[in-house]
C-alpha positions as MATLAB code, in Angstrom:
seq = 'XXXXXXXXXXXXXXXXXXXXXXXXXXXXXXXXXXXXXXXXXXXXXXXXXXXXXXXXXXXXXXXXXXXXXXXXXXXXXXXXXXXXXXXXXXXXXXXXXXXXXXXXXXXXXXXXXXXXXXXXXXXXXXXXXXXXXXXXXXXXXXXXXXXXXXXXXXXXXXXXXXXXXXXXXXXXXXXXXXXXXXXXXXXXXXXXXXXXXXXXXXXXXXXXXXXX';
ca = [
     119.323  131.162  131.848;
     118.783  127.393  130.900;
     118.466  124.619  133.294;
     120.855  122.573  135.113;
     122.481  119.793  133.260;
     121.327  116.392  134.412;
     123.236  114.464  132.025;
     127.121  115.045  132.261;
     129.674  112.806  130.485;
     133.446  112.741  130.599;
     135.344  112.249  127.621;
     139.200  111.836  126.766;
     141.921  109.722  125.616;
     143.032  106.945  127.423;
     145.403  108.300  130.279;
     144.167  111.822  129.971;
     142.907  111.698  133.586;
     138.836  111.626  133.537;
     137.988  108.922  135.662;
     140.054  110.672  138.550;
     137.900  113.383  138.688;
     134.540  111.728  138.422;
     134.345  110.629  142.661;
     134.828  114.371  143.008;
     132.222  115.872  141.272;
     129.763  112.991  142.588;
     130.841  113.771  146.152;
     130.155  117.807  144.797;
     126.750  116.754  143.995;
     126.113  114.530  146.990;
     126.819  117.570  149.311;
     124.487  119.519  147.478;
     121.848  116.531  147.772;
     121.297  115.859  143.894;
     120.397  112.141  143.657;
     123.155  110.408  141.327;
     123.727  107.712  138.806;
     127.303  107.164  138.734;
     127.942  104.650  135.201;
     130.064  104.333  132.348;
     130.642  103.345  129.165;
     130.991  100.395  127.654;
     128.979   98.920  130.135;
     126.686  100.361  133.427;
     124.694   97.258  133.067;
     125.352   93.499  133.019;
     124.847   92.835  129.482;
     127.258   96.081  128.857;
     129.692   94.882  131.078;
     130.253   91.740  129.261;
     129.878   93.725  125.909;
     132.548   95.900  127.318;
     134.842   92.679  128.168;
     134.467   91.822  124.752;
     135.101   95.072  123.519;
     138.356   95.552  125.045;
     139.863   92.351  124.925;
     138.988   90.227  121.504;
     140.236   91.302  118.227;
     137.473   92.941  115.973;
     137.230   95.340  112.884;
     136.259   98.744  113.524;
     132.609   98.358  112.272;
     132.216   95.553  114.924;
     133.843   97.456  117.335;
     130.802  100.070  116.840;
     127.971   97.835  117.041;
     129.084   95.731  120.208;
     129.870   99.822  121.641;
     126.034  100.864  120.193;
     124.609   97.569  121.078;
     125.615   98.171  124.658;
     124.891  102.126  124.891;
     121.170  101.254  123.937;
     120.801   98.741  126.672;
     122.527  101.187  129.206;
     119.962  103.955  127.927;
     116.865  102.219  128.376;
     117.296  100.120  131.777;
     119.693  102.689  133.152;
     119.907  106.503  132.059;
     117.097  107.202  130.540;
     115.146  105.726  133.798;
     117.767  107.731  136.236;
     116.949  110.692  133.911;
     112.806  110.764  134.298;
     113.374  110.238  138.292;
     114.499  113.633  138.382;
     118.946  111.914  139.176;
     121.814  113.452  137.507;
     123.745  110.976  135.565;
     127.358  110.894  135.662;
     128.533  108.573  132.984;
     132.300  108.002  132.288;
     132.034  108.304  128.637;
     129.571  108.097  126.194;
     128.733  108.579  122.210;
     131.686  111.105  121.806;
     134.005  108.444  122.788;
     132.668  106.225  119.480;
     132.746  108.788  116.996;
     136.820  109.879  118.706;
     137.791  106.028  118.597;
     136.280  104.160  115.626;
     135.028  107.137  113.899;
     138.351  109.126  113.999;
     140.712  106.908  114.944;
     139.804  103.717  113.087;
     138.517  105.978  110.058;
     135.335  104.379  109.934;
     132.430  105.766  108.265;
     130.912  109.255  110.340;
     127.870  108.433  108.586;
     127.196  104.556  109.638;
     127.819  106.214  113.094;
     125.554  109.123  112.866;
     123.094  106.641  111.892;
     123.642  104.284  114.613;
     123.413  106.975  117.051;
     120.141  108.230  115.585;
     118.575  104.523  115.875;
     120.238  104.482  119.562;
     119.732  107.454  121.473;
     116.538  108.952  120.024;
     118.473  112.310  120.294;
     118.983  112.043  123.431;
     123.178  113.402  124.294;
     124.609  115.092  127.528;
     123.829  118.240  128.718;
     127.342  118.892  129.456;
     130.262  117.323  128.178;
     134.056  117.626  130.243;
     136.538  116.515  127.515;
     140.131  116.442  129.410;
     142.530  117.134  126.707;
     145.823  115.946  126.734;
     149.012  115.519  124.472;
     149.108  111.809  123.578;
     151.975  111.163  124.288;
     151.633  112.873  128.066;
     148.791  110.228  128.739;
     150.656  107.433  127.034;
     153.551  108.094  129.849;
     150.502  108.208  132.559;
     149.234  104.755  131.350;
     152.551  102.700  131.224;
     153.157  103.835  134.570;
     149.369  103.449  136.234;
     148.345   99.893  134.169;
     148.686   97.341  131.815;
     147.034   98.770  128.434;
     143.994   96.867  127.124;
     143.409   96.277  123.928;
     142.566   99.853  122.537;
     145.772  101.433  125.097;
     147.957   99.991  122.849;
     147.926  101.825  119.843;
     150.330  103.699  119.160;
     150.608  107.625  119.231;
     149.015  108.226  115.666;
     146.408  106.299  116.175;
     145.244  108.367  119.771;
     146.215  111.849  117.690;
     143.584  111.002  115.535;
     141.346  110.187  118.657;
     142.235  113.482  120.046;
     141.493  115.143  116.167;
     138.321  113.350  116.455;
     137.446  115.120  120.171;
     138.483  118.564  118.842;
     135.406  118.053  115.996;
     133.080  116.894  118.057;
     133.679  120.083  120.613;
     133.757  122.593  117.440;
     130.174  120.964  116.168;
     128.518  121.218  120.094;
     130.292  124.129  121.659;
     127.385  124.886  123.753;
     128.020  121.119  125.561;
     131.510  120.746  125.478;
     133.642  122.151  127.903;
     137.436  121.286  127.154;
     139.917  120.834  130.887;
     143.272  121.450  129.837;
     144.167  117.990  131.506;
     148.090  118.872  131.192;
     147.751  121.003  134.706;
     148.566  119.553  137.904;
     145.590  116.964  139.238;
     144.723  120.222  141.447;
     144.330  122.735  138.848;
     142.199  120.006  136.956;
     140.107  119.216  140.174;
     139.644  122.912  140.173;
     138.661  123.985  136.685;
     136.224  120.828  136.682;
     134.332  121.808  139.850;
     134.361  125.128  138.777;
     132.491  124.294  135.526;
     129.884  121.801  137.180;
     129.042  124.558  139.736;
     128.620  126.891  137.231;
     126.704  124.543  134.920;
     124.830  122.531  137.335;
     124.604  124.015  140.804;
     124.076  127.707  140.221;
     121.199  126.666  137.553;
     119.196  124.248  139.948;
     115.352  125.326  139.123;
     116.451  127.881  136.506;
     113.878  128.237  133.588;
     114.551  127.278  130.236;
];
């Protein structure tokens, strides 16, 4: 049986419901006395914050959009995850890379390859050990936005442009089946709440101390 995942990220469209669900499995863990980072992405830090600001707000190309997103994931890494990470925490991180490859990769059709080589020069190979992607109909979460916010600048695209998102979270789950975990994010907020606890006690709590 392999280890507990430390490093859990939660991926999905916009208005598919993730961020909901993240206070729960952090209070999960807190009961069970794991020490947490709680982040997300862009941002986590301050210089990713006011990449993320940037990010979500100014008009850009798709190839800037990836390097203010990369440029802000490595500073995150180093000052934030990667220390969490080596002080034995579990990192809870709303979003990460899958989101850049879904959004500018897919969705913006820019180059896989200038990505894959971004995220080689970023991450060092580090990814999550377990990745919740809450799937949803675009159209469902474009209803659940217009009636929870006012869409940034990415929320307003239209539905094409998140189907491609969602096309781009489907190959990213068939390439890493081992860390992806797809929540059919359709189901009531209870049934979600209780498929994604399910999964992080199976994949975290009932593998504490586990060896590889």
């Amino acid at each position: 049986m392999s280890t507990a995942a430390r490093f859990i990220s939660f991926e999905g469209i916009d208005g598919a419901g993730k961020s909901s669900h993240i206070d729960a499995v952090a209070d999960l863990l807190r009961q069970a006395e794991l020490p947490l980072l709680l982040t997300r992405e862009p941002g986590g830090t301050p210089l990713a914050e006011e990449l993320r600001g940037l990010f979500l707000h100014r008009p850009m190309d798709a190839l800037t959009e990836a390097l203010l997103v990369f440029a802000a994931r490595r500073d995150h890494l180093s000052t934030r995850i990667v220390p969490a990470l080596a002080q034995g925490q579990t990192v809870l991180c709303d979003r990460f890379t899958d989101a850049t490859f879904a959004y500018q990769g897919a969705g913006r059709g820019f180059d896989l390859a200038v990505l894959t080589q971004l995220e080689t020069w970023v991450q060092n190979g580090l990814q999550p050990d377990l990745t919740l992607w809450f799937d949803v109909p675009p159209a469902v979460a474009a209803a659940r936005r217009s009636a929870a916010r006012a869409p940034d600048r990415l929320e307003q695209e239209d539905t094409e442009f998140f189907d491609r998102v969602r096309a781009g979270y489907l190959a990213r789950a068939e390439a890493d089946p081992s860390r992806f975990v797809r929540i059919d994010a359709q189901q009531t907020l209870e049934a979600v709440r209780a498929d994604v606890l399910k999964v992080v006690t199976e994949r975290v709590l009932a593998r504490r101390g586990a060896p590889t």
